[in-house]
Amino acid sequence: MGHRCCGKHKVKRGLWSPEEDDKLIKHVTTHGHGSWSSVPRHAGLERCGKSCRLRWINYLRPELKRGSFTSEEEQIIIDVHRILGNRWAQIAKHLPGRTDNEVKNFWNSCIKKKLMSQGLDPQTHNLISSHKRSAASNKTAGSNTKSQSHIDQKRPVFTVNNISQMIDSSTEINYSISQPIVSNAQPPTVQPIMAEPTDNQYLVQNPNSCWTSVTDIPTFPDSTLNISSTSSSLVFGHLDDSNCIWAAGAEPFEAAPRAMDLQGEQSKGQVVQVQQEKDKLLEMEMKAIQDMDIAASFDQSSSFDFSLVEYYSTLMSGVMPQDYSVADFTWNF
DNA sequence: AACGCTGACAACCGCACAGAA
DNA sequence: GTTCTGTGCGGTTGTCAGCGT
């Protein structure tokens, strides 16, 4: 079966020979790739354009970094994957010289197994639920009691640390305001993520009762942390009575009403758009709350829905004012 | 030596999307 | 508005080296 994109031509498949690599490198470095579909013809290759593009992007580009991943790169992949899921191309943008294919392969061959051995679901990064764990441990017949005891410990759900890297800088800003989102912010309430706080694992609640990311992680319990006037109104979680996370969400943008200051039909349209997004957020959050087992203990917190956070992150990146600097965050276990 | 298994990496496939015609 | 084409992406499969039996 031939490629759909080049069905008329006879194309070679399989691994690339050094001669083919040479032809492609020479062509692209001297003429640029232009339209990839025309590259095979001009470069004298019996490959389809798609194959040429892939070979160049994943293997031949001069800026590619070869060799095994460092522990720092591994941590970045884990952190970004926790936010974005299997968006390998987006994840790869955080690793200069690495390709989406490389990241994907590394994830599937190494990181996935590592997380699973730690009792973590590689898709959600949550603890694998107790019944799944017991099933898994039955399978392995108690072969790894050390890791089992590890995952039974109470652990922080996440920390807030580093968001700007998560937001695709190429996302078009479709909304612009001059005012900061949170103005005249008062010192926020700081609460531990869990009942038994360990170092630097806190969420911050601002005076509008929304949970927000901060540049500086506060010291519990006597923090006087200030949220700057440009702090985010993103919300990444609520705490129930036992300080366990039971829902994730985002504070609908406070900027929307203030944008009424803006003039012109375009601005009004943008306000409507933001309001619609706000309604959608609320609807999603309500659904998320309904779907979750609020009474779940921390050990069963695997119902924490990061896909929701992902959605909010994406959405927020599209409605950020241009002069808005978001506090950084990462999710750390 | 032959065979099978496994992991790492390379490449392919099908789909979605954007822009042009 | 529809169709076509090119591109990008994520999932899947193929290839091969290394290792153990």
PDB file of C-alpha atoms in Angstrom, chain A residues 27-317:
ATOM      1  CA  HIS A  27      19.075  19.943  -0.555  1.00  0.00           C
ATOM      2  CA  VAL A  28      17.577  21.433   2.586  1.00  0.00           C
ATOM      3  CA  THR A  29      20.689  23.302   3.643  1.00  0.00           C
ATOM      4  CA  THR A  30      21.160  24.867   0.214  1.00  0.00           C
ATOM      5  CA  HIS A  31      17.559  25.445  -0.892  1.00  0.00           C
ATOM      6  CA  GLY A  32      15.491  25.090   2.243  1.00  0.00           C
ATOM      7  CA  HIS A  33      12.662  22.599   2.276  1.00  0.00           C
ATOM      8  CA  GLY A  34       9.980  24.877   0.839  1.00  0.00           C
ATOM      9  CA  SER A  35       7.099  22.590   0.080  1.00  0.00           C
ATOM     10  CA  TRP A  36       7.977  19.204   1.485  1.00  0.00           C
ATOM     11  CA  SER A  37       6.016  17.451  -1.234  1.00  0.00           C
ATOM     12  CA  SER A  38       8.429  18.796  -3.823  1.00  0.00           C
ATOM     13  CA  VAL A  39      11.578  17.994  -1.827  1.00  0.00           C
ATOM     14  CA  PRO A  40      11.955  14.361  -2.993  1.00  0.00           C
ATOM     15  CA  ARG A  41      11.823  15.417  -6.646  1.00  0.00           C
ATOM     16  CA  HIS A  42      14.319  18.226  -6.237  1.00  0.00           C
ATOM     17  CA  ALA A  43      16.616  16.266  -3.967  1.00  0.00           C
ATOM     18  CA  GLY A  44      16.576  13.165  -6.150  1.00  0.00           C
ATOM     19  CA  LEU A  45      15.014  10.950  -3.524  1.00  0.00           C
ATOM     20  CA  GLU A  46      12.536   8.156  -4.012  1.00  0.00           C
ATOM     21  CA  ARG A  47      10.765   9.019  -0.811  1.00  0.00           C
ATOM     22  CA  CYS A  48       7.529  10.787  -0.126  1.00  0.00           C
ATOM     23  CA  GLY A  49       7.620  14.356   1.126  1.00  0.00           C
ATOM     24  CA  LYS A  50       6.185  13.361   4.418  1.00  0.00           C
ATOM     25  CA  SER A  51       8.963  10.874   4.992  1.00  0.00           C
ATOM     26  CA  CYS A  52      11.559  13.524   4.087  1.00  0.00           C
ATOM     27  CA  ARG A  53      10.045  15.989   6.510  1.00  0.00           C
ATOM     28  CA  LEU A  54      10.030  13.434   9.298  1.00  0.00           C
ATOM     29  CA  ARG A  55      13.593  12.400   8.634  1.00  0.00           C
ATOM     30  CA  TRP A  56      14.763  15.998   8.684  1.00  0.00           C
ATOM     31  CA  ILE A  57      12.827  17.015  11.778  1.00  0.00           C
ATOM     32  CA  ASN A  58      13.581  13.936  13.827  1.00  0.00           C
ATOM     33  CA  TYR A  59      17.102  13.126  12.779  1.00  0.00           C
ATOM     34  CA  LEU A  60      18.949  15.419  10.408  1.00  0.00           C
ATOM     35  CA  ARG A  61      18.341  18.924  11.747  1.00  0.00           C
ATOM     36  CA  PRO A  62      21.686  20.376  12.873  1.00  0.00           C
ATOM     37  CA  GLU A  63      20.261  21.783  16.109  1.00  0.00           C
ATOM     38  CA  LEU A  64      19.220  18.383  17.375  1.00  0.00           C
ATOM     39  CA  LYS A  65      20.729  17.175  20.600  1.00  0.00           C
ATOM     40  CA  ARG A  66      21.585  13.507  20.492  1.00  0.00           C
ATOM     41  CA  GLY A  67      22.267  11.160  23.345  1.00  0.00           C
ATOM     42  CA  SER A  68      20.327  10.025  26.340  1.00  0.00           C
ATOM     43  CA  PHE A  69      18.050  12.284  28.349  1.00  0.00           C
ATOM     44  CA  THR A  70      19.447  13.946  31.442  1.00  0.00           C
ATOM     45  CA  SER A  71      17.677  13.700  34.789  1.00  0.00           C
ATOM     46  CA  GLU A  72      16.722  17.375  34.443  1.00  0.00           C
ATOM     47  CA  GLU A  73      15.138  16.712  31.067  1.00  0.00           C
ATOM     48  CA  GLU A  74      13.353  13.703  32.496  1.00  0.00           C
ATOM     49  CA  GLN A  75      11.903  15.808  35.298  1.00  0.00           C
ATOM     50  CA  ILE A  76      10.755  18.448  32.831  1.00  0.00           C
ATOM     51  CA  ILE A  77       9.000  15.813  30.759  1.00  0.00           C
ATOM     52  CA  ILE A  78       7.235  14.443  33.809  1.00  0.00           C
ATOM     53  CA  ASP A  79       6.215  17.895  35.010  1.00  0.00           C
ATOM     54  CA  VAL A  80       4.935  19.104  31.671  1.00  0.00           C
ATOM     55  CA  HIS A  81       3.225  15.812  30.902  1.00  0.00           C
ATOM     56  CA  ARG A  82       1.372  16.131  34.179  1.00  0.00           C
ATOM     57  CA  ILE A  83      -0.142  19.335  32.839  1.00  0.00           C
ATOM     58  CA  LEU A  84      -0.470  18.681  29.142  1.00  0.00           C
ATOM     59  CA  GLY A  85      -0.847  14.916  28.863  1.00  0.00           C
ATOM     60  CA  ASN A  86       0.342  13.220  25.682  1.00  0.00           C
ATOM     61  CA  ARG A  87       0.998  16.420  23.804  1.00  0.00           C
ATOM     62  CA  TRP A  88       4.459  15.375  22.785  1.00  0.00           C
ATOM     63  CA  ALA A  89       5.075  18.258  20.424  1.00  0.00           C
ATOM     64  CA  GLN A  90       4.229  20.768  23.151  1.00  0.00           C
ATOM     65  CA  ILE A  91       6.349  18.906  25.677  1.00  0.00           C
ATOM     66  CA  ALA A  92       9.277  18.809  23.255  1.00  0.00           C
ATOM     67  CA  LYS A  93       9.173  22.609  22.966  1.00  0.00           C
ATOM     68  CA  HIS A  94      10.374  22.744  26.564  1.00  0.00           C
ATOM     69  CA  LEU A  95      13.404  20.644  25.688  1.00  0.00           C
ATOM     70  CA  PRO A  96      15.687  22.398  23.194  1.00  0.00           C
ATOM     71  CA  GLY A  97      17.174  19.983  20.701  1.00  0.00           C
ATOM     72  CA  ARG A  98      14.689  17.234  21.429  1.00  0.00           C
ATOM     73  CA  THR A  99      11.903  16.084  19.147  1.00  0.00           C
ATOM     74  CA  ASP A 100       8.377  15.023  19.929  1.00  0.00           C
ATOM     75  CA  ASN A 101       9.193  11.550  18.667  1.00  0.00           C
ATOM     76  CA  GLU A 102      12.196  11.305  20.964  1.00  0.00           C
ATOM     77  CA  VAL A 103      10.196  12.480  23.958  1.00  0.00           C
ATOM     78  CA  LYS A 104       7.387  10.095  23.147  1.00  0.00           C
ATOM     79  CA  ASN A 105       9.735   7.138  22.816  1.00  0.00           C
ATOM     80  CA  PHE A 106      11.522   8.027  26.022  1.00  0.00           C
ATOM     81  CA  TRP A 107       8.216   8.310  27.829  1.00  0.00           C
ATOM     82  CA  ASN A 108       6.925   4.996  26.572  1.00  0.00           C
ATOM     83  CA  SER A 109      10.124   3.084  27.147  1.00  0.00           C
ATOM     84  CA  CYS A 110      11.358   4.569  30.419  1.00  0.00           C
ATOM     85  CA  ILE A 111       9.313   7.124  32.303  1.00  0.00           C
ATOM     86  CA  LYS A 112       6.036   5.268  32.039  1.00  0.00           C
ATOM     87  CA  LYS A 113       7.489   2.216  33.686  1.00  0.00           C
ATOM     88  CA  LYS A 114       9.248   4.267  36.308  1.00  0.00           C
ATOM     89  CA  LEU A 115       6.023   5.989  37.328  1.00  0.00           C
ATOM     90  CA  MET A 116       4.145   2.731  37.423  1.00  0.00           C
ATOM     91  CA  SER A 117       6.789   1.207  39.651  1.00  0.00           C
ATOM     92  CA  GLN A 118       6.193   4.154  41.992  1.00  0.00           C
ATOM     93  CA  GLY A 119       2.493   3.352  42.103  1.00  0.00           C
ATOM     94  CA  LEU A 120       1.544   6.275  39.875  1.00  0.00           C
ATOM     95  CA  ASP A 121      -0.799   6.208  36.948  1.00  0.00           C
ATOM     96  CA  PRO A 122       1.337   7.481  34.043  1.00  0.00           C
ATOM     97  CA  GLN A 123      -1.646   9.118  32.380  1.00  0.00           C
ATOM     98  CA  THR A 124      -3.023  11.023  35.355  1.00  0.00           C
ATOM     99  CA  HIS A 125       0.069  11.101  37.591  1.00  0.00           C
ATOM    100  CA  ASN A 126      -2.214  10.236  40.451  1.00  0.00           C
ATOM    101  CA  LEU A 127      -1.749   7.397  42.820  1.00  0.00           C
ATOM    102  CA  ILE A 128      -3.167   4.233  41.385  1.00  0.00           C
ATOM    103  CA  SER A 129      -6.330   3.490  43.320  1.00  0.00           C
ATOM    104  CA  SER A 130      -6.097   0.993  46.131  1.00  0.00           C
ATOM    105  CA  HIS A 131      -8.085  -1.742  44.406  1.00  0.00           C
ATOM    106  CA  LYS A 132      -6.013  -1.382  41.271  1.00  0.00           C
ATOM    107  CA  ARG A 133      -2.902  -1.442  43.388  1.00  0.00           C
ATOM    108  CA  SER A 134      -3.986  -4.544  45.211  1.00  0.00           C
ATOM    109  CA  ALA A 135      -4.758  -6.187  41.907  1.00  0.00           C
ATOM    110  CA  ALA A 136      -1.350  -5.224  40.666  1.00  0.00           C
ATOM    111  CA  SER A 137       0.308  -6.407  43.837  1.00  0.00           C
ATOM    112  CA  ASN A 138      -1.565  -9.695  43.602  1.00  0.00           C
ATOM    113  CA  LYS A 139      -0.131 -10.101  40.149  1.00  0.00           C
ATOM    114  CA  THR A 140       3.374  -9.503  41.356  1.00  0.00           C
ATOM    115  CA  ALA A 141       2.767 -11.563  44.491  1.00  0.00           C
ATOM    116  CA  GLY A 142       4.304  -9.064  46.818  1.00  0.00           C
ATOM    117  CA  SER A 143       7.475  -8.812  44.834  1.00  0.00           C
ATOM    118  CA  ASN A 144       8.000  -5.141  45.645  1.00  0.00           C
ATOM    119  CA  THR A 145       7.027  -4.377  49.192  1.00  0.00           C
ATOM    120  CA  LYS A 146       9.323  -1.381  49.279  1.00  0.00           C
ATOM    121  CA  SER A 147       7.465   0.566  46.605  1.00  0.00           C
ATOM    122  CA  GLN A 148       4.150  -0.465  48.120  1.00  0.00           C
ATOM    123  CA  SER A 149       5.014   1.127  51.422  1.00  0.00           C
ATOM    124  CA  HIS A 150       6.204   4.194  49.563  1.00  0.00           C
ATOM    125  CA  ILE A 151       2.887   4.849  47.865  1.00  0.00           C
ATOM    126  CA  ASP A 152       0.926   4.325  51.025  1.00  0.00           C
ATOM    127  CA  GLN A 153       2.495   7.363  52.560  1.00  0.00           C
ATOM    128  CA  LYS A 154       0.568  10.590  52.601  1.00  0.00           C
ATOM    129  CA  ARG A 155       2.034  12.750  49.910  1.00  0.00           C
ATOM    130  CA  PRO A 156       1.434  16.225  48.641  1.00  0.00           C
ATOM    131  CA  VAL A 157      -0.908  16.434  45.699  1.00  0.00           C
ATOM    132  CA  PHE A 158       1.077  19.139  43.998  1.00  0.00           C
ATOM    133  CA  THR A 159       3.009  22.290  44.474  1.00  0.00           C
ATOM    134  CA  VAL A 160       2.694  25.540  42.635  1.00  0.00           C
ATOM    135  CA  ASN A 161       5.818  26.722  41.018  1.00  0.00           C
ATOM    136  CA  ASN A 162       6.213  27.317  37.320  1.00  0.00           C
ATOM    137  CA  ILE A 163       3.470  27.991  34.772  1.00  0.00           C
ATOM    138  CA  SER A 164       4.890  30.254  32.139  1.00  0.00           C
ATOM    139  CA  GLN A 165       6.751  27.425  30.493  1.00  0.00           C
ATOM    140  CA  MET A 166       3.543  25.466  30.226  1.00  0.00           C
ATOM    141  CA  ILE A 167       1.775  28.078  28.206  1.00  0.00           C
ATOM    142  CA  ASP A 168       2.417  27.967  24.519  1.00  0.00           C
ATOM    143  CA  SER A 169       3.922  31.330  23.735  1.00  0.00           C
ATOM    144  CA  SER A 170       2.775  31.034  20.164  1.00  0.00           C
ATOM    145  CA  THR A 171      -0.858  31.031  21.223  1.00  0.00           C
ATOM    146  CA  GLU A 172      -2.515  34.019  19.734  1.00  0.00           C
ATOM    147  CA  ILE A 173      -3.621  36.577  22.291  1.00  0.00           C
ATOM    148  CA  ASN A 174      -7.209  37.301  21.413  1.00  0.00           C
ATOM    149  CA  TYR A 175      -7.965  39.549  24.323  1.00  0.00           C
ATOM    150  CA  SER A 176      -6.222  42.622  25.533  1.00  0.00           C
ATOM    151  CA  ILE A 177      -6.726  44.780  28.583  1.00  0.00           C
ATOM    152  CA  SER A 178      -4.505  47.285  30.254  1.00  0.00           C
ATOM    153  CA  GLN A 179      -5.500  46.600  33.828  1.00  0.00           C
ATOM    154  CA  PRO A 180      -4.045  43.829  35.894  1.00  0.00           C
ATOM    155  CA  ILE A 181      -6.402  41.007  36.632  1.00  0.00           C
ATOM    156  CA  VAL A 182      -6.108  41.265  40.363  1.00  0.00           C
ATOM    157  CA  SER A 183      -5.664  44.823  41.479  1.00  0.00           C
ATOM    158  CA  ASN A 184      -5.125  46.015  45.036  1.00  0.00           C
ATOM    159  CA  ALA A 185      -4.602  42.466  46.117  1.00  0.00           C
ATOM    160  CA  GLN A 186      -4.506  41.875  49.846  1.00  0.00           C
ATOM    161  CA  PRO A 187      -2.192  39.372  51.436  1.00  0.00           C
ATOM    162  CA  PRO A 188      -3.714  36.011  50.689  1.00  0.00           C
ATOM    163  CA  THR A 189      -4.737  33.186  52.893  1.00  0.00           C
ATOM    164  CA  VAL A 190      -2.266  30.381  52.734  1.00  0.00           C
ATOM    165  CA  GLN A 191      -3.284  26.826  53.335  1.00  0.00           C
ATOM    166  CA  PRO A 192      -1.448  23.546  53.206  1.00  0.00           C
ATOM    167  CA  ILE A 193      -2.378  21.172  50.460  1.00  0.00           C
ATOM    168  CA  MET A 194      -2.815  18.370  52.896  1.00  0.00           C
ATOM    169  CA  ALA A 195      -3.372  17.905  56.565  1.00  0.00           C
ATOM    170  CA  GLU A 196       0.232  17.068  57.228  1.00  0.00           C
ATOM    171  CA  PRO A 197       2.132  19.773  55.357  1.00  0.00           C
ATOM    172  CA  THR A 198       5.663  19.236  54.338  1.00  0.00           C
ATOM    173  CA  ASP A 199       8.078  21.818  53.015  1.00  0.00           C
ATOM    174  CA  ASN A 200       6.816  24.287  50.433  1.00  0.00           C
ATOM    175  CA  GLN A 201       3.640  22.476  49.478  1.00  0.00           C
ATOM    176  CA  TYR A 202       0.957  25.101  49.579  1.00  0.00           C
ATOM    177  CA  LEU A 203      -1.765  26.604  47.583  1.00  0.00           C
ATOM    178  CA  VAL A 204      -2.574  30.232  48.039  1.00  0.00           C
ATOM    179  CA  GLN A 205      -6.029  31.649  48.248  1.00  0.00           C
ATOM    180  CA  ASN A 206      -6.405  35.298  47.388  1.00  0.00           C
ATOM    181  CA  PRO A 207      -9.071  37.626  48.836  1.00  0.00           C
ATOM    182  CA  ASN A 208     -11.447  36.710  46.036  1.00  0.00           C
ATOM    183  CA  SER A 209     -11.408  33.171  47.399  1.00  0.00           C
ATOM    184  CA  CYS A 210      -9.722  31.817  44.341  1.00  0.00           C
ATOM    185  CA  TRP A 211      -6.698  29.598  44.519  1.00  0.00           C
ATOM    186  CA  THR A 212      -3.792  31.026  42.724  1.00  0.00           C
ATOM    187  CA  SER A 213      -0.226  30.365  41.758  1.00  0.00           C
ATOM    188  CA  VAL A 214       2.510  32.503  43.228  1.00  0.00           C
ATOM    189  CA  THR A 215       6.100  33.236  42.402  1.00  0.00           C
ATOM    190  CA  ASP A 216       7.337  32.613  45.912  1.00  0.00           C
ATOM    191  CA  ILE A 217       6.270  29.576  47.805  1.00  0.00           C
ATOM    192  CA  PRO A 218       5.239  30.717  51.267  1.00  0.00           C
ATOM    193  CA  THR A 219       6.431  29.389  54.556  1.00  0.00           C
ATOM    194  CA  PHE A 220       3.584  27.878  56.482  1.00  0.00           C
ATOM    195  CA  PRO A 221       1.899  28.853  58.729  1.00  0.00           C
ATOM    196  CA  ASP A 222       2.892  32.471  59.289  1.00  0.00           C
ATOM    197  CA  SER A 223       3.266  33.591  55.732  1.00  0.00           C
ATOM    198  CA  THR A 224       2.754  37.190  54.768  1.00  0.00           C
ATOM    199  CA  LEU A 225       3.112  36.433  51.142  1.00  0.00           C
ATOM    200  CA  ASN A 226       1.963  39.133  48.757  1.00  0.00           C
ATOM    201  CA  ILE A 227       0.271  38.461  45.504  1.00  0.00           C
ATOM    202  CA  SER A 228       1.497  40.990  43.039  1.00  0.00           C
ATOM    203  CA  SER A 229      -0.925  43.074  41.058  1.00  0.00           C
ATOM    204  CA  THR A 230      -0.405  40.870  38.083  1.00  0.00           C
ATOM    205  CA  SER A 231      -0.974  37.579  39.822  1.00  0.00           C
ATOM    206  CA  SER A 232      -3.006  34.936  38.155  1.00  0.00           C
ATOM    207  CA  SER A 233      -6.574  34.193  39.066  1.00  0.00           C
ATOM    208  CA  LEU A 234      -6.160  30.662  37.910  1.00  0.00           C
ATOM    209  CA  VAL A 235      -7.478  28.142  40.347  1.00  0.00           C
ATOM    210  CA  PHE A 236      -5.884  24.777  40.558  1.00  0.00           C
ATOM    211  CA  GLY A 237      -7.752  23.145  43.324  1.00  0.00           C
ATOM    212  CA  HIS A 238     -10.142  23.393  46.216  1.00  0.00           C
ATOM    213  CA  LEU A 239      -9.638  21.861  49.595  1.00  0.00           C
ATOM    214  CA  ASP A 240     -12.282  19.978  51.457  1.00  0.00           C
ATOM    215  CA  ASP A 241     -12.644  19.931  55.223  1.00  0.00           C
ATOM    216  CA  SER A 242      -9.774  17.559  55.640  1.00  0.00           C
ATOM    217  CA  ASN A 243      -7.596  19.624  53.325  1.00  0.00           C
ATOM    218  CA  CYS A 244      -7.689  17.061  50.622  1.00  0.00           C
ATOM    219  CA  ILE A 245      -8.041  18.089  47.046  1.00  0.00           C
ATOM    220  CA  TRP A 246     -11.362  17.081  45.604  1.00  0.00           C
ATOM    221  CA  ALA A 247     -11.747  19.294  42.602  1.00  0.00           C
ATOM    222  CA  ALA A 248      -9.698  21.194  40.116  1.00  0.00           C
ATOM    223  CA  GLY A 249     -10.736  24.260  38.254  1.00  0.00           C
ATOM    224  CA  ALA A 250      -9.994  27.782  37.261  1.00  0.00           C
ATOM    225  CA  GLU A 251     -11.408  30.978  38.557  1.00  0.00           C
ATOM    226  CA  PRO A 252     -13.359  32.515  35.701  1.00  0.00           C
ATOM    227  CA  PHE A 253     -11.521  35.559  34.596  1.00  0.00           C
ATOM    228  CA  GLU A 254     -12.144  38.601  36.710  1.00  0.00           C
ATOM    229  CA  ALA A 255     -10.842  40.600  33.802  1.00  0.00           C
ATOM    230  CA  ALA A 256     -14.026  40.176  31.853  1.00  0.00           C
ATOM    231  CA  PRO A 257     -16.187  42.820  33.557  1.00  0.00           C
ATOM    232  CA  ARG A 258     -13.290  45.245  33.710  1.00  0.00           C
ATOM    233  CA  ALA A 259     -12.902  44.944  30.024  1.00  0.00           C
ATOM    234  CA  MET A 260     -16.121  46.914  29.772  1.00  0.00           C
ATOM    235  CA  ASP A 261     -13.781  49.842  29.971  1.00  0.00           C
ATOM    236  CA  LEU A 262     -12.638  48.947  26.550  1.00  0.00           C
ATOM    237  CA  GLN A 263     -14.265  50.717  23.669  1.00  0.00           C
ATOM    238  CA  GLY A 264     -15.630  49.586  20.327  1.00  0.00           C
ATOM    239  CA  GLU A 265     -17.657  46.708  18.995  1.00  0.00           C
ATOM    240  CA  GLN A 266     -14.651  44.432  18.859  1.00  0.00           C
ATOM    241  CA  SER A 267     -14.072  44.808  22.570  1.00  0.00           C
ATOM    242  CA  LYS A 268     -17.722  44.103  23.302  1.00  0.00           C
ATOM    243  CA  GLY A 269     -17.470  40.990  21.226  1.00  0.00           C
ATOM    244  CA  GLN A 270     -14.438  39.962  23.219  1.00  0.00           C
ATOM    245  CA  VAL A 271     -16.291  40.533  26.459  1.00  0.00           C
ATOM    246  CA  VAL A 272     -19.079  38.296  25.224  1.00  0.00           C
ATOM    247  CA  GLN A 273     -16.523  35.726  24.244  1.00  0.00           C
ATOM    248  CA  VAL A 274     -14.862  35.795  27.655  1.00  0.00           C
ATOM    249  CA  GLN A 275     -18.256  35.608  29.337  1.00  0.00           C
ATOM    250  CA  GLN A 276     -19.091  32.537  27.289  1.00  0.00           C
ATOM    251  CA  GLU A 277     -15.825  30.959  28.309  1.00  0.00           C
ATOM    252  CA  LYS A 278     -16.597  31.886  31.891  1.00  0.00           C
ATOM    253  CA  ASP A 279     -19.955  30.122  31.695  1.00  0.00           C
ATOM    254  CA  LYS A 280     -18.298  27.123  30.142  1.00  0.00           C
ATOM    255  CA  LEU A 281     -15.741  27.010  32.923  1.00  0.00           C
ATOM    256  CA  LEU A 282     -18.406  27.120  35.566  1.00  0.00           C
ATOM    257  CA  GLU A 283     -20.331  24.373  33.857  1.00  0.00           C
ATOM    258  CA  MET A 284     -17.251  22.198  33.610  1.00  0.00           C
ATOM    259  CA  GLU A 285     -16.296  22.837  37.177  1.00  0.00           C
ATOM    260  CA  MET A 286     -19.758  21.914  38.398  1.00  0.00           C
ATOM    261  CA  LYS A 287     -19.626  18.733  36.394  1.00  0.00           C
ATOM    262  CA  ALA A 288     -16.187  17.919  37.714  1.00  0.00           C
ATOM    263  CA  ILE A 289     -17.372  18.409  41.250  1.00  0.00           C
ATOM    264  CA  GLN A 290     -20.373  16.171  40.662  1.00  0.00           C
ATOM    265  CA  ASP A 291     -18.189  13.515  39.127  1.00  0.00           C
ATOM    266  CA  MET A 292     -15.809  13.399  41.998  1.00  0.00           C
ATOM    267  CA  ASP A 293     -16.122  11.490  45.184  1.00  0.00           C
ATOM    268  CA  ILE A 294     -15.947  14.361  47.620  1.00  0.00           C
ATOM    269  CA  ALA A 295     -15.730  12.033  50.567  1.00  0.00           C
ATOM    270  CA  ALA A 296     -12.697  10.305  49.144  1.00  0.00           C
ATOM    271  CA  SER A 297      -9.759  10.227  51.455  1.00  0.00           C
ATOM    272  CA  PHE A 298      -6.379  11.435  50.327  1.00  0.00           C
ATOM    273  CA  ASP A 299      -5.247   7.910  49.647  1.00  0.00           C
ATOM    274  CA  GLN A 300      -8.024   7.650  47.106  1.00  0.00           C
ATOM    275  CA  SER A 301      -7.371  10.951  45.450  1.00  0.00           C
ATOM    276  CA  SER A 302      -6.815   9.331  42.111  1.00  0.00           C
ATOM    277  CA  SER A 303     -10.065  10.869  40.917  1.00  0.00           C
ATOM    278  CA  PHE A 304      -8.311  14.202  40.636  1.00  0.00           C
ATOM    279  CA  ASP A 305      -8.930  15.274  37.072  1.00  0.00           C
ATOM    280  CA  PHE A 306      -5.897  16.877  35.501  1.00  0.00           C
ATOM    281  CA  SER A 307      -7.510  17.015  32.107  1.00  0.00           C
ATOM    282  CA  LEU A 308      -9.615  19.791  33.497  1.00  0.00           C
ATOM    283  CA  VAL A 309      -6.545  21.707  34.541  1.00  0.00           C
ATOM    284  CA  GLU A 310      -5.162  21.136  31.099  1.00  0.00           C
ATOM    285  CA  TYR A 311      -8.267  22.588  29.535  1.00  0.00           C
ATOM    286  CA  TYR A 312      -8.156  25.604  31.776  1.00  0.00           C
ATOM    287  CA  SER A 313      -4.490  26.174  31.122  1.00  0.00           C
ATOM    288  CA  THR A 314      -5.105  26.145  27.396  1.00  0.00           C
ATOM    289  CA  LEU A 315      -8.079  28.392  27.692  1.00  0.00           C
ATOM    290  CA  MET A 316      -6.363  30.880  29.928  1.00  0.00           C
ATOM    291  CA  SER A 317      -3.409  31.113  27.627  1.00  0.00           C
TER     292      SER A 317
END
